[in-house]
Amino acid sequence: MGVRVCVVGGGVVGLSTATLLQAALPPDASITLVADKFLSNTTSDGAAGIFRPGLQFQGPTQEITRRWLQDSYDHYLKILNSSEAASAGVKKVSGYHFSNNYPKIVWNALLKPILEEYRGCTPEELSTHGFKYGTFATTLLTDCTHYLPYLTRKFTSRGGVIEERRLDSLEELAGKYDVVCNCCGFGAKDLVPDQTMTPIRGQVFKVRAPWVKNFYYCDYDAYIIPGMDYVTLGGTRQFDSYNTEVSKYDSQAIWERCLQVLPSLKDAQIVREWVGWRPYRPVVRVEKERMNFGGGKTLKVVHNYGHGGYGVMSAPGTSMHAVTLVKQFLDEPKAKL
Ligand SMILES: Cc1cc2nc3c(=O)[nH]c(=O)nc-3n(C[C@H](O)[C@H](O)[C@H](O)COP(=O)(O)OP(=O)(O)OC[C@H]3O[C@@H](n4cnc5c(N)ncnc54)[C@H](O)[C@@H]3O)c2cc1C
Ligand SMILES: *[C@@H]1O[C@H](CO)[C@@H](O)[C@H](O)[C@H]1NC(C)=O
Ligand SMILES: *[C@@H]1O[C@H](CO)[C@@H](O)[C@H](O)[C@H]1NC(C)=O
């Protein structure tokens, strides 16, 4: 019998890990994905999915952070350049980062070495939009309303099994799997449990405005990001805020700020409003752990969670890393009885 691996989590991180495991393990390996939420019910589904790391995005070392980002970008670039780009929801997008307050914020040191096109704005671009400082960049975007179904089809068509249920503890998986890969996002706060997990609450509009072709990031958390079908208008970044309801005050502030940047949005048709919790952890956790539950019950776990506001763009890279750690666990000689 082949090895038995379980992936916990059906968001972009879990599905990325599950499909990469299928490619990396022998064909007789059995891979099960367990989660209580899928597709439109996940945090991943509402993300804009733009490839643009915040400077607070951190792995255990600078070198690892940069490798995760480069591996992720290369992964999405390969999809973009394939016949699957449209069905996967991967596209190229150009746009601006503007500020009136802080000149350095428009330059992103993590992004600079990766992108082909990244430059300061011309005086004309600045005056047209009414800002003092700005950069123009071309990057990638992965729209999870397409990408999650795409990964799900890929996973199940290669024999992956999906189980819909909630886990109260990882202990429930002990004895059933050789290795568990834990990609449960904010769920890690209770499931691991990991008290360093903190929600960064984000509220957005999804609107139909097909004339908007560029992305815009501006002061005060205002952003406009065109996805495959809709444009995301944001936003909020409320640290340690556990509210899941749409706030009318946030709605009003987002709408006003976005219209100030792009007045033509007044004719945009609102499709939905959405709130999500970015699963923030000071350092994204990709790590092996040998869990002991007492009574001789143990479980080999590879964690892959805590991606904050950058989980879509960084999922391929952190998942490749997690797959390497899963293989290290599987290569260990079996304990003698
Ligand atoms: C407004 C907003 C905008 C964003 N924009 C971007 C962006 O432009 N670019 C970007 O890269 N990122 C963005 N993000 C961040 C991105 O959404 C997250 O980093 C990413 O979705 C995290 O993916 P995940 O798979 O870890 O978590 P999730 O999508 O939340 O998936 C977690 C999975 O784990 C399962 N799970 C959890 N606990 C349990 C349990 N106890 N038992 C069973 N299953 C469990 C859930 O059911 C779910 O399937 C944005 C987020 C928000 C809120
Ligand atoms: C999302 O959750 C609702 C409520 O639990 C459920 O009825 C629906 O089927 C879920 N959707 C998906 C795609 O899983
Ligand atoms: C994109 O695809 C073309 C043809 O399939 C290939 O020649 C080219 O090298 C690819 N570029 C990248 C960056 O993968």
Short mmCIF file of C-alpha atoms and ligand atoms in Angstrom, two decimals:
data_model
loop_
_atom_site.label_atom_id
_atom_site.label_comp_id
_atom_site.label_asym_id
_atom_site.label_seq_id
_atom_site.Cartn_x
_atom_site.Cartn_y
_atom_site.Cartn_z
CA MET A 1 0.00 0.00 0.00
CA GLY A 2 1.18 3.54 -0.78
CA VAL A 3 1.64 6.33 1.72
CA ARG A 4 -1.42 8.08 3.14
CA VAL A 5 -1.30 11.85 3.33
CA CYS A 6 -4.02 14.20 4.58
CA VAL A 7 -4.28 17.90 3.76
CA VAL A 8 -6.39 19.96 6.16
CA GLY A 9 -7.91 23.03 4.46
CA GLY A 10 -9.76 23.68 1.22
CA GLY A 11 -8.66 27.28 0.61
CA VAL A 12 -5.99 28.30 -1.87
CA VAL A 13 -3.19 27.04 0.42
CA GLY A 14 -4.74 23.59 1.01
CA LEU A 15 -5.64 23.05 -2.65
CA SER A 16 -2.21 24.26 -3.84
CA THR A 17 -0.50 21.88 -1.43
CA ALA A 18 -2.79 18.97 -2.33
CA THR A 19 -2.19 19.29 -6.09
CA LEU A 20 1.57 19.78 -5.68
CA LEU A 21 1.70 16.67 -3.45
CA GLN A 22 -0.01 14.68 -6.22
CA ALA A 23 2.71 15.72 -8.63
CA ALA A 24 5.54 14.97 -6.17
CA LEU A 25 4.51 11.65 -4.56
CA PRO A 26 4.42 8.20 -6.18
CA PRO A 27 1.18 7.38 -8.02
CA ASP A 28 0.08 4.87 -5.35
CA ALA A 29 0.05 7.57 -2.64
CA SER A 30 -3.43 8.33 -1.38
CA ILE A 31 -4.18 12.00 -0.72
CA THR A 32 -7.24 13.13 1.21
CA LEU A 33 -8.30 16.74 1.70
CA VAL A 34 -10.39 17.48 4.80
CA ALA A 35 -12.12 20.84 5.32
CA ASP A 36 -15.39 22.28 6.53
CA LYS A 37 -15.54 25.13 3.99
CA PHE A 38 -15.02 25.12 0.25
CA LEU A 39 -15.01 27.47 -2.75
CA SER A 40 -17.26 30.49 -2.13
CA ASN A 41 -17.28 29.89 1.63
CA THR A 42 -13.52 30.32 2.07
CA THR A 43 -11.47 33.47 2.75
CA SER A 44 -9.55 32.76 -0.44
CA ASP A 45 -12.67 33.23 -2.57
CA GLY A 46 -13.04 36.95 -1.76
CA ALA A 47 -9.39 37.94 -2.11
CA ALA A 48 -8.44 40.20 -5.01
CA GLY A 49 -5.54 37.81 -5.65
CA ILE A 50 -3.02 40.37 -6.82
CA PHE A 51 0.69 39.51 -6.65
CA ARG A 52 1.94 42.33 -4.45
CA PRO A 53 3.41 41.36 -1.07
CA GLY A 54 3.22 43.77 1.83
CA LEU A 55 6.58 44.44 3.43
CA GLN A 56 5.34 42.73 6.58
CA PHE A 57 5.04 39.43 4.67
CA GLN A 58 7.66 37.27 6.35
CA GLY A 59 9.00 33.77 6.33
CA PRO A 60 11.56 32.54 8.88
CA THR A 61 14.42 34.21 6.94
CA GLN A 62 14.72 36.86 4.20
CA GLU A 63 16.11 34.20 1.89
CA ILE A 64 13.15 31.87 2.39
CA THR A 65 10.66 34.73 2.01
CA ARG A 66 12.21 35.70 -1.32
CA ARG A 67 12.28 32.11 -2.52
CA TRP A 68 8.59 31.60 -1.67
CA LEU A 69 7.74 34.73 -3.65
CA GLN A 70 9.90 33.90 -6.68
CA ASP A 71 8.64 30.29 -6.79
CA SER A 72 5.05 31.54 -6.59
CA TYR A 73 5.52 34.11 -9.32
CA ASP A 74 7.18 31.55 -11.60
CA HIS A 75 4.34 29.10 -10.93
CA TYR A 76 1.65 31.60 -11.91
CA LEU A 77 3.68 32.82 -14.89
CA LYS A 78 3.82 29.27 -16.18
CA ILE A 79 0.03 28.99 -15.93
CA LEU A 80 -0.39 32.40 -17.58
CA ASN A 81 1.69 31.19 -20.48
CA SER A 82 -0.28 27.95 -20.89
CA SER A 83 -3.63 27.10 -22.48
CA GLU A 84 -5.11 26.93 -18.96
CA ALA A 85 -4.70 30.63 -18.07
CA ALA A 86 -8.35 31.57 -18.58
CA SER A 87 -9.85 28.55 -16.81
CA ALA A 88 -7.39 28.96 -13.92
CA GLY A 89 -8.19 32.66 -13.58
CA VAL A 90 -4.61 33.89 -13.97
CA LYS A 91 -3.96 37.17 -15.76
CA LYS A 92 -1.50 40.00 -16.11
CA VAL A 93 -2.43 43.37 -14.65
CA SER A 94 -0.73 46.76 -14.64
CA GLY A 95 -1.38 49.66 -12.36
CA TYR A 96 -0.37 52.30 -9.90
CA HIS A 97 0.60 52.72 -6.29
CA PHE A 98 0.06 56.33 -5.24
CA SER A 99 0.62 58.30 -2.06
CA ASN A 100 0.54 61.89 -0.90
CA ASN A 101 2.01 61.12 2.50
CA TYR A 102 5.01 58.85 2.41
CA PRO A 103 7.31 58.68 -0.65
CA LYS A 104 8.95 55.35 0.28
CA ILE A 105 5.70 53.42 0.54
CA VAL A 106 5.19 53.34 -3.24
CA TRP A 107 8.38 51.31 -3.71
CA ASN A 108 8.20 47.65 -2.70
CA ALA A 109 11.56 45.98 -2.10
CA LEU A 110 10.10 42.46 -2.22
CA LEU A 111 8.48 43.09 -5.59
CA LYS A 112 11.27 44.98 -7.32
CA PRO A 113 13.53 41.99 -8.11
CA ILE A 114 10.62 39.90 -9.41
CA LEU A 115 8.70 42.09 -11.83
CA GLU A 116 9.79 42.89 -15.36
CA GLU A 117 8.11 46.28 -15.35
CA TYR A 118 8.38 48.48 -12.25
CA ARG A 119 9.11 52.20 -12.53
CA GLY A 120 8.43 55.59 -10.98
CA CYS A 121 5.45 57.52 -12.32
CA THR A 122 5.93 60.32 -14.80
CA PRO A 123 4.94 63.86 -13.73
CA GLU A 124 1.96 63.55 -16.13
CA GLU A 125 0.74 60.35 -14.46
CA LEU A 126 1.02 62.01 -11.05
CA SER A 127 -0.82 65.17 -12.03
CA THR A 128 -3.57 63.27 -13.88
CA HIS A 129 -4.41 61.35 -10.73
CA GLY A 130 -3.58 64.12 -8.29
CA PHE A 131 -0.81 62.46 -6.27
CA LYS A 132 2.68 63.46 -5.18
CA TYR A 133 4.38 60.06 -5.27
CA GLY A 134 3.75 56.98 -7.37
CA THR A 135 5.01 53.86 -9.11
CA PHE A 136 3.72 51.88 -12.07
CA ALA A 137 4.05 48.09 -12.17
CA THR A 138 2.95 45.09 -14.20
CA THR A 139 2.23 42.03 -12.09
CA LEU A 140 0.04 38.91 -12.02
CA LEU A 141 -3.38 38.29 -10.54
CA THR A 142 -4.99 34.98 -9.59
CA ASP A 143 -8.76 35.15 -9.27
CA CYS A 144 -9.80 32.48 -6.77
CA THR A 145 -13.41 32.36 -8.01
CA HIS A 146 -11.80 30.57 -10.98
CA TYR A 147 -8.61 29.20 -9.43
CA LEU A 148 -10.22 27.21 -6.59
CA PRO A 149 -12.60 25.33 -8.95
CA TYR A 150 -9.64 24.76 -11.31
CA LEU A 151 -7.48 23.25 -8.54
CA THR A 152 -10.44 21.21 -7.27
CA ARG A 153 -10.98 19.67 -10.73
CA LYS A 154 -7.27 18.95 -11.00
CA PHE A 155 -7.17 17.32 -7.56
CA THR A 156 -10.23 15.07 -7.97
CA SER A 157 -9.49 14.10 -11.57
CA ARG A 158 -6.15 12.68 -10.41
CA GLY A 159 -7.82 10.58 -7.73
CA GLY A 160 -7.71 13.01 -4.79
CA VAL A 161 -10.46 12.47 -2.21
CA ILE A 162 -12.33 15.33 -0.52
CA GLU A 163 -13.99 14.95 2.89
CA GLU A 164 -16.26 17.67 4.18
CA ARG A 165 -16.10 17.90 7.94
CA ARG A 166 -14.89 20.03 10.80
CA LEU A 167 -11.99 18.87 12.93
CA ASP A 168 -11.99 19.75 16.63
CA SER A 169 -8.42 18.54 17.00
CA LEU A 170 -5.64 17.21 14.76
CA GLU A 171 -5.65 14.23 17.12
CA GLU A 172 -8.64 12.90 15.14
CA LEU A 173 -6.21 12.17 12.30
CA ALA A 174 -3.61 10.27 14.39
CA GLY A 175 -3.08 6.68 13.26
CA LYS A 176 -4.94 7.26 9.99
CA TYR A 177 -2.25 9.08 7.99
CA ASP A 178 1.53 8.91 7.60
CA VAL A 179 1.74 12.71 7.39
CA VAL A 180 -0.78 15.53 7.76
CA CYS A 181 -0.29 18.89 6.03
CA ASN A 182 -2.06 21.58 8.02
CA CYS A 183 -3.32 24.40 5.76
CA CYS A 184 -6.26 25.59 7.85
CA GLY A 185 -5.71 29.36 7.64
CA PHE A 186 -7.28 31.26 10.50
CA GLY A 187 -8.61 27.91 11.80
CA ALA A 188 -5.09 27.37 13.22
CA LYS A 189 -5.96 29.64 16.14
CA ASP A 190 -8.08 26.82 17.63
CA LEU A 191 -6.93 23.74 15.77
CA VAL A 192 -3.18 23.90 16.49
CA PRO A 193 -3.89 25.90 18.76
CA ASP A 194 -1.83 28.97 17.80
CA GLN A 195 -2.61 32.14 19.74
CA THR A 196 -0.34 34.25 17.52
CA MET A 197 -2.99 34.00 14.78
CA THR A 198 -4.79 37.34 14.44
CA PRO A 199 -7.54 38.35 12.01
CA ILE A 200 -6.98 41.45 9.90
CA ARG A 201 -10.53 42.26 8.90
CA GLY A 202 -11.06 43.24 5.27
CA GLN A 203 -14.25 44.58 3.74
CA VAL A 204 -14.69 45.01 -0.03
CA PHE A 205 -17.17 45.64 -2.83
CA LYS A 206 -17.23 43.42 -5.90
CA VAL A 207 -18.52 45.52 -8.79
CA ARG A 208 -19.09 45.15 -12.50
CA ALA A 209 -16.97 47.84 -14.21
CA PRO A 210 -15.35 46.25 -17.28
CA TRP A 211 -13.83 49.58 -18.36
CA VAL A 212 -11.43 49.49 -15.40
CA LYS A 213 -8.23 47.89 -16.72
CA ASN A 214 -5.57 49.02 -14.20
CA PHE A 215 -5.13 48.47 -10.48
CA TYR A 216 -4.76 51.39 -8.04
CA TYR A 217 -3.38 51.38 -4.48
CA CYS A 218 -3.68 54.66 -2.61
CA ASP A 219 -3.46 56.14 0.86
CA TYR A 220 -5.88 55.09 3.56
CA ASP A 221 -6.30 51.47 2.42
CA ALA A 222 -8.11 52.48 -0.76
CA TYR A 223 -7.61 50.04 -3.61
CA ILE A 224 -9.20 49.15 -6.94
CA ILE A 225 -8.27 45.81 -8.46
CA PRO A 226 -9.79 44.38 -11.66
CA GLY A 227 -10.24 40.59 -11.47
CA MET A 228 -11.52 38.18 -14.13
CA ASP A 229 -15.22 39.18 -13.92
CA TYR A 230 -15.46 41.89 -11.27
CA VAL A 231 -13.45 44.75 -9.86
CA THR A 232 -12.63 44.61 -6.15
CA LEU A 233 -12.98 47.93 -4.31
CA GLY A 234 -11.40 48.10 -0.90
CA GLY A 235 -10.81 48.31 1.77
CA THR A 236 -10.11 47.99 5.41
CA ARG A 237 -7.21 46.46 7.34
CA GLN A 238 -8.60 46.19 10.85
CA PHE A 239 -6.19 44.37 13.14
CA ASP A 240 -7.66 41.96 15.70
CA SER A 241 -11.22 42.75 14.59
CA TYR A 242 -13.56 39.76 14.75
CA ASN A 243 -16.62 41.23 13.03
CA THR A 244 -17.89 39.19 10.05
CA GLU A 245 -20.75 41.54 9.09
CA VAL A 246 -20.59 44.21 6.39
CA SER A 247 -20.33 47.59 8.13
CA LYS A 248 -22.25 50.44 6.50
CA TYR A 249 -19.63 52.90 7.75
CA ASP A 250 -16.86 50.95 6.04
CA SER A 251 -18.98 50.67 2.88
CA GLN A 252 -19.43 54.42 2.72
CA ALA A 253 -15.76 55.17 3.34
CA ILE A 254 -14.57 52.62 0.74
CA TRP A 255 -17.01 53.89 -1.87
CA GLU A 256 -16.07 57.54 -1.36
CA ARG A 257 -12.33 56.95 -1.42
CA CYS A 258 -12.44 54.74 -4.52
CA LEU A 259 -14.62 57.22 -6.41
CA GLN A 260 -12.18 59.95 -5.56
CA VAL A 261 -9.41 57.95 -7.25
CA LEU A 262 -11.54 56.83 -10.22
CA PRO A 263 -14.71 58.93 -10.66
CA SER A 264 -16.04 56.64 -13.43
CA LEU A 265 -16.77 54.04 -10.74
CA LYS A 266 -19.99 55.94 -10.01
CA ASP A 267 -21.55 53.88 -12.85
CA ALA A 268 -20.25 50.55 -11.53
CA GLN A 269 -22.88 47.96 -10.70
CA ILE A 270 -22.48 46.52 -7.20
CA VAL A 271 -22.49 42.71 -7.29
CA ARG A 272 -21.75 41.99 -3.65
CA GLU A 273 -20.15 43.22 -0.47
CA TRP A 274 -17.91 40.90 1.45
CA VAL A 275 -15.93 40.65 4.68
CA GLY A 276 -12.97 38.33 5.22
CA TRP A 277 -10.33 37.79 7.88
CA ARG A 278 -6.77 37.80 6.60
CA PRO A 279 -5.13 34.96 8.59
CA TYR A 280 -2.20 36.94 9.98
CA ARG A 281 0.75 35.48 11.84
CA PRO A 282 3.95 37.49 12.50
CA VAL A 283 5.90 34.82 10.58
CA VAL A 284 4.12 32.60 8.05
CA ARG A 285 4.46 29.05 9.41
CA VAL A 286 5.86 26.37 7.11
CA GLU A 287 7.34 23.88 9.52
CA LYS A 288 7.47 20.24 10.60
CA GLU A 289 6.07 19.25 13.97
CA ARG A 290 5.83 15.85 15.65
CA MET A 291 2.68 16.13 17.71
CA ASN A 292 2.19 13.99 20.83
CA PHE A 293 -1.33 13.53 22.13
CA GLY A 294 -0.49 11.18 25.03
CA GLY A 295 -1.18 7.44 25.24
CA GLY A 296 1.41 6.84 22.52
CA LYS A 297 -0.68 8.73 19.96
CA THR A 298 1.56 10.78 17.68
CA LEU A 299 1.17 12.57 14.36
CA LYS A 300 3.68 13.96 11.88
CA VAL A 301 2.40 17.38 10.84
CA VAL A 302 3.71 19.87 8.27
CA HIS A 303 2.18 23.29 8.93
CA ASN A 304 1.45 25.74 6.12
CA TYR A 305 -0.63 28.62 7.45
CA GLY A 306 -0.65 32.25 8.54
CA HIS A 307 -0.34 33.94 5.12
CA GLY A 308 -2.19 37.11 6.23
CA GLY A 309 -3.18 39.33 3.31
CA TYR A 310 -0.88 37.52 0.88
CA GLY A 311 -2.01 33.90 0.78
CA VAL A 312 -3.15 33.75 -2.82
CA MET A 313 0.05 35.18 -4.25
CA SER A 314 2.33 33.13 -2.00
CA ALA A 315 0.46 29.80 -1.87
CA PRO A 316 2.48 28.01 -4.59
CA GLY A 317 5.87 28.86 -3.03
CA THR A 318 4.98 28.01 0.56
CA SER A 319 3.25 24.84 -0.66
CA MET A 320 6.34 23.70 -2.61
CA HIS A 321 8.28 24.17 0.64
CA ALA A 322 5.64 22.20 2.57
CA VAL A 323 5.81 19.37 0.00
CA THR A 324 9.59 19.14 0.55
CA LEU A 325 9.00 18.81 4.30
CA VAL A 326 6.31 16.13 3.76
CA LYS A 327 8.82 14.14 1.69
CA GLN A 328 11.43 14.48 4.45
CA PHE A 329 8.95 12.97 6.92
CA LEU A 330 8.05 10.15 4.50
CA ASP A 331 11.72 9.36 3.86
CA GLU A 332 12.40 8.73 7.55
CA PRO A 333 12.87 5.05 8.31
CA LYS A 334 9.76 3.54 9.95
CA ALA A 335 10.05 3.27 13.74
CA LYS A 336 10.77 -0.29 14.90
CA LEU A 337 8.04 -1.90 16.99
C1 LIG B 1 -10.32 41.69 1.69
C2 LIG B 1 -9.19 40.74 1.43
C3 LIG B 1 -8.41 40.91 0.29
C4 LIG B 1 -7.35 40.07 0.03
N1 LIG B 1 -6.59 40.28 -1.10
C5 LIG B 1 -5.53 39.47 -1.36
C6 LIG B 1 -4.74 39.68 -2.53
O1 LIG B 1 -4.98 40.60 -3.32
N2 LIG B 1 -3.68 38.83 -2.74
C7 LIG B 1 -3.40 37.81 -1.90
O2 LIG B 1 -2.45 37.08 -2.16
N3 LIG B 1 -4.15 37.59 -0.79
C8 LIG B 1 -5.19 38.40 -0.49
N4 LIG B 1 -5.94 38.20 0.64
C9 LIG B 1 -5.49 37.18 1.61
C10 LIG B 1 -5.98 35.79 1.25
O3 LIG B 1 -7.39 35.79 1.15
C11 LIG B 1 -5.55 34.78 2.33
O4 LIG B 1 -4.19 34.93 2.67
C12 LIG B 1 -5.75 33.36 1.82
O5 LIG B 1 -7.07 33.20 1.35
C13 LIG B 1 -5.45 32.33 2.89
O6 LIG B 1 -5.73 31.06 2.34
P1 LIG B 1 -5.90 29.78 3.25
O7 LIG B 1 -6.08 28.63 2.33
O8 LIG B 1 -4.81 29.75 4.25
O9 LIG B 1 -7.23 30.09 4.11
P2 LIG B 1 -8.80 29.91 3.79
O10 LIG B 1 -9.16 30.29 2.41
O11 LIG B 1 -9.49 30.60 4.91
O12 LIG B 1 -9.03 28.35 3.92
C14 LIG B 1 -8.94 27.70 5.17
C15 LIG B 1 -9.49 26.29 5.01
O13 LIG B 1 -9.25 25.56 6.21
C16 LIG B 1 -10.45 24.93 6.61
N5 LIG B 1 -10.46 24.78 8.06
C17 LIG B 1 -10.06 25.68 9.00
N6 LIG B 1 -10.23 25.17 10.24
C18 LIG B 1 -10.76 23.93 10.08
C19 LIG B 1 -11.16 22.90 10.97
N7 LIG B 1 -11.07 23.05 12.31
N8 LIG B 1 -11.66 21.75 10.46
C20 LIG B 1 -11.78 21.57 9.10
N9 LIG B 1 -11.38 22.52 8.21
C21 LIG B 1 -10.89 23.68 8.70
C22 LIG B 1 -11.54 25.85 6.12
O14 LIG B 1 -12.77 25.13 6.04
C23 LIG B 1 -11.00 26.24 4.76
O15 LIG B 1 -11.29 25.25 3.81
C24 LIG B 1 -7.04 39.01 0.91
C25 LIG B 1 -7.85 38.81 2.02
C26 LIG B 1 -8.91 39.66 2.29
C27 LIG B 1 -9.76 39.42 3.51
C1 LIG B 2 -21.55 27.39 1.75
O1 LIG B 2 -22.19 27.32 3.02
C2 LIG B 2 -23.62 27.23 2.94
C3 LIG B 2 -24.15 27.30 4.37
O2 LIG B 2 -23.54 26.35 5.19
C4 LIG B 2 -24.00 25.95 2.20
O3 LIG B 2 -25.40 25.84 2.08
C5 LIG B 2 -23.37 25.97 0.80
O4 LIG B 2 -23.63 24.75 0.13
C6 LIG B 2 -21.85 26.17 0.90
N1 LIG B 2 -21.28 26.34 -0.43
C7 LIG B 2 -20.24 25.61 -0.88
C8 LIG B 2 -19.76 25.94 -2.25
O5 LIG B 2 -19.69 24.75 -0.22
C1 LIG B 3 5.78 30.73 -23.02
O1 LIG B 3 5.33 29.76 -23.96
C2 LIG B 3 6.03 29.77 -25.19
C3 LIG B 3 5.38 28.77 -26.14
O2 LIG B 3 4.57 27.82 -25.48
C4 LIG B 3 7.50 29.44 -24.91
O3 LIG B 3 8.24 29.48 -26.10
C5 LIG B 3 8.06 30.47 -23.93
O4 LIG B 3 9.40 30.14 -23.57
C6 LIG B 3 7.22 30.50 -22.65
N1 LIG B 3 7.70 31.55 -21.75
C7 LIG B 3 7.76 31.39 -20.42
C8 LIG B 3 8.21 32.58 -19.63
O5 LIG B 3 7.44 30.34 -19.86
#
